[in-house]
Amino acid sequence: VQNAILSAGFRHIVSQDVTHEGIASLCRAAARAVSPGFGLKTLLGEDVPMMIANLTTNLTGGAVRLVQAVFAK
């Protein structure tokens, strides 16, 4: 993804791997996903708990990672 952004004429300022923080956030989101009312389940459907579990598995297993980055034009 970074190469596509750079090819579009942006320059990389800074990036940080935030996978660990993302896992913690997903754990909190999973706890709220089963609660009634407006939330992720309303937006994404009844499969949200399974989606969160799959993403958490992929993050903890190293298959994917979360990167926060800043680019400038």
Tab-separated table of N, CA and C in Angstrom:
chain	number	residue	atom	x	y	z
A	1	VAL	N	0.833	-1.184	0.000
A	1	VAL	CA	0.000	0.000	0.000
A	1	VAL	C	0.878	1.249	0.000
A	2	GLN	N	1.954	1.219	0.763
A	2	GLN	CA	2.829	2.392	0.819
A	2	GLN	C	3.365	2.743	-0.564
A	3	ASN	N	3.741	1.736	-1.362
A	3	ASN	CA	4.255	2.015	-2.704
A	3	ASN	C	3.208	2.683	-3.575
A	4	ALA	N	1.957	2.284	-3.452
A	4	ALA	CA	0.882	2.914	-4.230
A	4	ALA	C	0.709	4.372	-3.819
A	5	ILE	N	0.798	4.645	-2.541
A	5	ILE	CA	0.669	6.018	-2.055
A	5	ILE	C	1.839	6.863	-2.549
A	6	LEU	N	3.041	6.308	-2.470
A	6	LEU	CA	4.222	7.029	-2.948
A	6	LEU	C	4.144	7.269	-4.450
A	7	SER	N	3.660	6.286	-5.195
A	7	SER	CA	3.525	6.426	-6.646
A	7	SER	C	2.502	7.493	-7.019
A	8	ALA	N	1.579	7.775	-6.124
A	8	ALA	CA	0.562	8.799	-6.376
A	8	ALA	C	1.089	10.203	-6.081
A	9	GLY	N	2.368	10.292	-5.712
A	9	GLY	CA	2.971	11.596	-5.514
A	9	GLY	C	3.058	12.065	-4.071
A	10	PHE	N	2.727	11.191	-3.145
A	10	PHE	CA	2.838	11.554	-1.734
A	10	PHE	C	4.227	11.192	-1.228
A	11	ARG	N	4.657	11.865	-0.177
A	11	ARG	CA	5.929	11.488	0.468
A	11	ARG	C	5.629	11.023	1.893
A	12	HIS	N	6.363	10.039	2.307
A	12	HIS	CA	6.182	9.429	3.624
A	12	HIS	C	6.784	10.331	4.700
A	13	ILE	N	6.005	10.647	5.710
A	13	ILE	CA	6.480	11.452	6.825
A	13	ILE	C	6.874	10.551	7.991
A	14	VAL	N	5.943	9.745	8.447
A	14	VAL	CA	6.198	8.864	9.585
A	14	VAL	C	5.186	7.716	9.556
A	15	SER	N	5.591	6.557	10.082
A	15	SER	CA	4.664	5.438	10.236
A	15	SER	C	5.016	4.670	11.494
A	16	GLN	N	4.021	4.006	12.009
A	16	GLN	CA	4.192	3.270	13.260
A	16	GLN	C	3.308	2.030	13.229
A	17	ASP	N	3.853	0.892	13.610
A	17	ASP	CA	3.070	-0.332	13.721
A	17	ASP	C	2.231	-0.239	14.994
A	18	VAL	N	0.918	-0.276	14.843
A	18	VAL	CA	0.004	-0.164	15.986
A	18	VAL	C	-0.814	-1.446	16.161
A	19	THR	N	-0.243	-2.565	15.724
A	19	THR	CA	-0.943	-3.840	15.810
A	19	THR	C	-1.314	-4.180	17.250
A	20	HIS	N	-0.388	-4.013	18.169
A	20	HIS	CA	-0.656	-4.355	19.571
A	20	HIS	C	-1.831	-3.543	20.117
A	21	GLU	N	-1.841	-2.253	19.823
A	21	GLU	CA	-2.936	-1.397	20.277
A	21	GLU	C	-4.250	-1.795	19.616
A	22	GLY	N	-4.170	-2.198	18.354
A	22	GLY	CA	-5.366	-2.633	17.632
A	22	GLY	C	-5.973	-3.880	18.217
A	23	ILE	N	-5.141	-4.814	18.643
A	23	ILE	CA	-5.642	-6.035	19.272
A	23	ILE	C	-6.386	-5.693	20.552
A	24	ALA	N	-5.818	-4.816	21.356
A	24	ALA	CA	-6.477	-4.407	22.600
A	24	ALA	C	-7.807	-3.729	22.309
A	25	SER	N	-7.842	-2.893	21.290
A	25	SER	CA	-9.073	-2.203	20.918
A	25	SER	C	-10.125	-3.182	20.416
A	26	LEU	N	-9.699	-4.178	19.656
A	26	LEU	CA	-10.645	-5.195	19.178
A	26	LEU	C	-11.239	-6.000	20.327
A	27	CYS	N	-10.452	-6.274	21.346
A	27	CYS	CA	-10.974	-6.994	22.513
A	27	CYS	C	-12.075	-6.183	23.186
A	28	ARG	N	-11.873	-4.879	23.296
A	28	ARG	CA	-12.915	-4.018	23.872
A	28	ARG	C	-14.135	-3.972	22.960
A	29	ALA	N	-13.915	-3.887	21.661
A	29	ALA	CA	-15.028	-3.839	20.706
A	29	ALA	C	-15.821	-5.136	20.726
A	30	ALA	N	-15.135	-6.261	20.893
A	30	ALA	CA	-15.822	-7.553	20.937
A	30	ALA	C	-16.767	-7.625	22.128
A	31	ALA	N	-16.351	-7.058	23.236
A	31	ALA	CA	-17.208	-7.071	24.429
A	31	ALA	C	-18.469	-6.238	24.208
A	32	ARG	N	-18.338	-5.151	23.455
A	32	ARG	CA	-19.502	-4.288	23.189
A	32	ARG	C	-20.338	-4.779	22.019
A	33	ALA	N	-19.776	-5.618	21.151
A	33	ALA	CA	-20.465	-6.037	19.930
A	33	ALA	C	-21.724	-6.845	20.206
A	34	VAL	N	-21.779	-7.483	21.348
A	34	VAL	CA	-22.945	-8.313	21.662
A	34	VAL	C	-24.005	-7.550	22.447
A	35	SER	N	-23.722	-6.308	22.817
A	35	SER	CA	-24.686	-5.537	23.598
A	35	SER	C	-25.788	-5.006	22.683
A	36	PRO	N	-26.980	-4.818	23.240
A	36	PRO	CA	-28.086	-4.296	22.424
A	36	PRO	C	-27.885	-2.811	22.114
A	37	GLY	N	-28.621	-2.315	21.153
A	37	GLY	CA	-28.534	-0.904	20.793
A	37	GLY	C	-27.674	-0.679	19.575
A	38	PHE	N	-27.458	0.591	19.263
A	38	PHE	CA	-26.681	0.965	18.081
A	38	PHE	C	-25.211	0.696	18.313
A	39	GLY	N	-24.564	0.045	17.385
A	39	GLY	CA	-23.141	-0.249	17.499
A	39	GLY	C	-22.633	-0.876	16.215
A	40	LEU	N	-21.495	-1.543	16.302
A	40	LEU	CA	-20.913	-2.184	15.125
A	40	LEU	C	-21.860	-3.195	14.508
A	41	LYS	N	-22.597	-3.906	15.345
A	41	LYS	CA	-23.526	-4.912	14.844
A	41	LYS	C	-24.603	-4.264	13.973
A	42	THR	N	-25.016	-3.067	14.342
A	42	THR	CA	-26.007	-2.334	13.556
A	42	THR	C	-25.441	-1.974	12.182
A	43	LEU	N	-24.196	-1.586	12.147
A	43	LEU	CA	-23.573	-1.151	10.901
A	43	LEU	C	-23.119	-2.311	10.019
A	44	LEU	N	-22.573	-3.352	10.631
A	44	LEU	CA	-21.934	-4.428	9.876
A	44	LEU	C	-22.703	-5.741	9.863
A	45	GLY	N	-23.728	-5.869	10.685
A	45	GLY	CA	-24.529	-7.090	10.701
A	45	GLY	C	-24.220	-8.003	11.875
A	46	GLU	N	-24.961	-9.066	11.936
A	46	GLU	CA	-24.895	-10.002	13.059
A	46	GLU	C	-23.567	-10.763	13.154
A	47	ASP	N	-22.793	-10.781	12.086
A	47	ASP	CA	-21.536	-11.537	12.073
A	47	ASP	C	-20.355	-10.772	12.670
A	48	VAL	N	-20.613	-9.597	13.249
A	48	VAL	CA	-19.524	-8.782	13.797
A	48	VAL	C	-18.658	-9.543	14.796
A	49	PRO	N	-19.221	-10.290	15.748
A	49	PRO	CA	-18.339	-11.021	16.673
A	49	PRO	C	-17.381	-11.973	15.944
A	50	MET	N	-17.871	-12.650	14.892
A	50	MET	CA	-17.010	-13.553	14.124
A	50	MET	C	-15.960	-12.756	13.346
A	51	MET	N	-16.358	-11.602	12.789
A	51	MET	CA	-15.404	-10.757	12.062
A	51	MET	C	-14.281	-10.291	12.979
A	52	ILE	N	-14.648	-9.856	14.174
A	52	ILE	CA	-13.652	-9.394	15.144
A	52	ILE	C	-12.734	-10.537	15.550
A	53	ALA	N	-13.308	-11.708	15.774
A	53	ALA	CA	-12.496	-12.870	16.154
A	53	ALA	C	-11.518	-13.236	15.043
A	54	ASN	N	-11.968	-13.223	13.793
A	54	ASN	CA	-11.082	-13.543	12.667
A	54	ASN	C	-9.953	-12.533	12.535
A	55	LEU	N	-10.285	-11.248	12.647
A	55	LEU	CA	-9.248	-10.220	12.546
A	55	LEU	C	-8.256	-10.334	13.696
A	56	THR	N	-8.758	-10.583	14.897
A	56	THR	CA	-7.873	-10.750	16.054
A	56	THR	C	-6.926	-11.923	15.848
A	57	THR	N	-7.455	-13.030	15.335
A	57	THR	CA	-6.624	-14.207	15.055
A	57	THR	C	-5.535	-13.873	14.043
A	58	ASN	N	-5.902	-13.156	12.990
A	58	ASN	CA	-4.920	-12.790	11.967
A	58	ASN	C	-3.876	-11.809	12.490
A	59	LEU	N	-4.289	-10.884	13.343
A	59	LEU	CA	-3.334	-9.934	13.927
A	59	LEU	C	-2.374	-10.631	14.886
A	60	THR	N	-2.912	-11.454	15.785
A	60	THR	CA	-2.046	-12.123	16.759
A	60	THR	C	-1.151	-13.165	16.098
A	61	GLY	N	-1.605	-13.744	14.982
A	61	GLY	CA	-0.805	-14.737	14.271
A	61	GLY	C	0.215	-14.133	13.319
A	62	GLY	N	0.152	-12.815	13.132
A	62	GLY	CA	1.118	-12.157	12.267
A	62	GLY	C	0.749	-12.165	10.788
A	63	ALA	N	-0.443	-12.629	10.453
A	63	ALA	CA	-0.852	-12.665	9.046
A	63	ALA	C	-1.112	-11.259	8.503
A	64	VAL	N	-1.565	-10.361	9.369
A	64	VAL	CA	-1.796	-8.966	8.999
A	64	VAL	C	-1.271	-8.081	10.122
A	65	ARG	N	-1.110	-6.819	9.825
A	65	ARG	CA	-0.704	-5.878	10.858
A	65	ARG	C	-1.369	-4.534	10.591
A	66	LEU	N	-1.431	-3.714	11.595
A	66	LEU	CA	-2.014	-2.385	11.491
A	66	LEU	C	-0.893	-1.362	11.521
A	67	VAL	N	-0.890	-0.481	10.538
A	67	VAL	CA	0.131	0.548	10.459
A	67	VAL	C	-0.566	1.896	10.349
A	68	GLN	N	-0.175	2.796	11.214
A	68	GLN	CA	-0.670	4.175	11.184
A	68	GLN	C	0.416	5.009	10.522
A	69	ALA	N	0.041	5.768	9.488
A	69	ALA	CA	1.056	6.500	8.742
A	69	ALA	C	0.570	7.906	8.389
A	70	VAL	N	1.532	8.788	8.197
A	70	VAL	CA	1.259	10.146	7.749
A	70	VAL	C	2.030	10.349	6.444
A	71	PHE	N	1.317	10.835	5.426
A	71	PHE	CA	1.911	11.160	4.136
A	71	PHE	C	1.532	12.595	3.811
A	72	ALA	N	2.343	13.241	2.989
A	72	ALA	CA	2.064	14.616	2.565
A	72	ALA	C	2.200	14.693	1.050
A	73	LYS	N	1.454	15.594	0.476
A	73	LYS	CA	1.493	15.804	-0.975
A	73	LYS	C	2.534	16.827	-1.320
